[in-house]
Amino acid sequence: MLGYIVRRLLSAGLVVTLTSMIVFALFFLGPDNPAQPLCDINGKCTPERLALLTEQLGLNDTVYHQYWIWLQGLFVGREISFGPIYQCSAPCLGISYSTRNEVTAELLDKFPATLSLAIGGSLIYLLVGVFLGTMAARVRGTLADRGLVTMSLIVSSIPYYVLAILAWIYLSLEWQIFPDTTYHPLTDGIGAWAYGLLLPWLVLGLAQSTAYARYTRGQMVETLGEDYIRTATAKGVAKRKVIFQHALRAAIVPVITIFGLDFAFLLAGTVVTEEIFDIDGIGQWGIRALRAPVDFPVVAATVLIGAVIIVIANIIVDILYSFIDPRVRVS
Amino acid sequence: MTSERFLSTPAQSTSDRAADIAAADNFLVVDHLSVRFPTHDGLVQAVTDLSFSVKRGETLGIVGESGSGKSVSSMAVLGLHDAKSTRLEGSIRVGGQEVVGADESTLRKLRGKEVAMIFQDPLTALHPFYSVGRQIAEAYRIHHKVSKGEARKRAIEMLDRVGIPQAKNRVDDFPHQFSGGMRQRAMIAMSLVNDPKLLIADEPTTALDVTVQAQILDLLQDLQREFNSAIIMITHDLGVIAELADEVLVMYGGRAVETGATKQILTHPEMPYTWGLLSSVPEVSADEDARLIPIPGNPPSLLNPPSGCPFNPRCTHKDKVPGDLCVTTLPELLPARVGPSHRRRCHLPDPEVIYLTEVLPEIAPDLIDPTTGEPIAALQEIAAASEAEANADSRGDQR
Ligand SMILES: Nc1ncnc2c1ncn2[C@@H]1O[C@H](COP(=O)(O)OP(=O)(O)O)[C@@H](O)[C@H]1O
Ligand code: SF4
Ligand SMILES: [Mg+2]
């Protein structure tokens, strides 16, 4: 088990390192001089100023050297100068071109909103999706089952941003069911936090839950045909317990696998959700940084944090896995 | 109750009373059972007009090729068919309790407690994510109000009973950590944990190698003696039948085609399908395929069953039946001329003679005279004696 965790952590570290290298490479392989946007930010960019910034940012050094410096910053901090000299403490992800703040500090500032949104949304789609899918499998073939599957297909065929915009326009603006969707950090109190996030959670969660409902239903129908389910019934186990205990326990494993694989989509979903409901999270921060003049350090930090989150999510999924399936535990 | 009826209806015929007593004796009575599944392709007639019964302490063997309806009928005994997608007709009484049409809570009281089941493949029949001990304990707790600790103790006791070495240390193992034979033992432990009165074993040894197979069968026999339970042993292996069963039911295309005492059926079979089964008893060395395709031809379609005798498309003896009865008329399951409880579904007028003179020499060629190619004299004598006996019997019947 310990060896397994160590192996898992090593491979996770490798993935994050590779991602950082790719981000770094994109930085340099792009068509523009990375100093260009910085030069464009305030006023006229003269060739002299561009040359100076290029030199200050160390862009004349080899890529390897720059990556090394960047890594050093991550672990021990470093000085960055473009114009003034900035102290960037570890873990240093650079200085934002537009705000001149440490990227790490901004990241930490935006992170709770995104995390709240992602956890709430994914909990809703997992719980609602698995529950609906299980119920549909239980009554499979009936009108209720067919209705649920059809509804779910319809919802899934609408692009997510359309759904989110419609929800915002009607549920929030027009009908005022959720009049206020302002994000409040948890420090403002759990009530304010949850109240502001409720609609975004529901939109993100319910939209995704349809896919999980269909997937769970399929897994459940298959599992209900297994011999060990017949064994449980033949022992005298009550039907409800057969479905929600014996069958769900086995059917949930592939659902969790998909959950791990789908995590990138969840993050994409949070980006759109943050944009539409104006939540000041990492998604919105990253999108803003992409607008010209591009805020390279922020973009790099967003991609990196995305990779880290996906890697962590997959580790969690693997650990969950080994709790659910004893055959994984042994090997 | 029987005595009351006895007194109040003195006019009741002797045979009725005999039937009553027999019924009281039988723990399981299946009466004109039909199981059909409506599907996209049509109505699958998996079991048709099937009747049999089993007494406590007795073993009924059900044989037949795969697809002949063995599992479907045994699952019906526990009410395991989905009510919505299954058409059940007839009656199944377990200890006097009607199962056909019974509600879930009635069925749940029977399942595992009165009737327990052992399935063919213990790897797929045990839940892969629950420990063996937990699964046995669960079966116990459903029918007994005991703590988890007590149920666990009982699980260990049962594992020990079925011969799992160091049961105490293995109780928390998962099914995949057990060998095939141990898994089947665990399955047996689970089915016996509530001392069921009827045990249905659906091909319990098919997935196991021969040595383990013999051990499992011995175990079942021991346990039967201990608990006086009734056993239904489903198999396509006549060797298993010969070893265990008191009575045999041969199924073909969802119907009973021959029934009777094991010795009678194995020595004087009267139905060409049973002859086919007997001639296909595999050598120990025979490979899997030889076991699986015992008789030339395919099992009958259950969607469009052949007219007449269900076996007629594969039967090599139908030319001995006058007219085209085999193709036009379904034979009844009628008493054979020899053997008290022996019944068979076949139009052949003298099957016992055909068996002795044509079939047996083929199954056992050492009974053929190598010089003349004729059945050896002793065999012909047996045939003649049997015919005489049969004639005497039928005369006795007419009396
Ligand atoms: N739920 C079902 N729906 C449709 N057909 C079924 C169903 N269950 C069993 N059958 C069919 O009934 C026939 C008898 O099956 P079964 O009793 O399992 O045979 P076996 O004698 O090998 O145990 C098979 O042809 C099988 O395909
Ligand atoms: S009834 Fe005819 S076809 Fe059927 S088994 Fe007997 S001889 Fe063969
Ligand atoms: Mg079967």
mmCIF file of C-alpha atoms and ligand atoms in Angstrom, chain B residues 71 120 202-203, ligand 3:
data_model
loop_
_atom_site.group_PDB
_atom_site.id
_atom_site.type_symbol
_atom_site.label_atom_id
_atom_site.label_comp_id
_atom_site.label_asym_id
_atom_site.label_seq_id
_atom_site.Cartn_x
_atom_site.Cartn_y
_atom_site.Cartn_z
ATOM 1 C CA SER B 71 -32.273 -22.894 -13.910
ATOM 2 C CA GLN B 120 -22.931 -22.693 -10.684
ATOM 3 C CA ASP B 202 -27.634 -25.369 -9.754
ATOM 4 C CA GLU B 203 -24.695 -27.109 -11.393
HETATM 5 MG MG MG C 3 -28.603 -23.293 -15.893
#
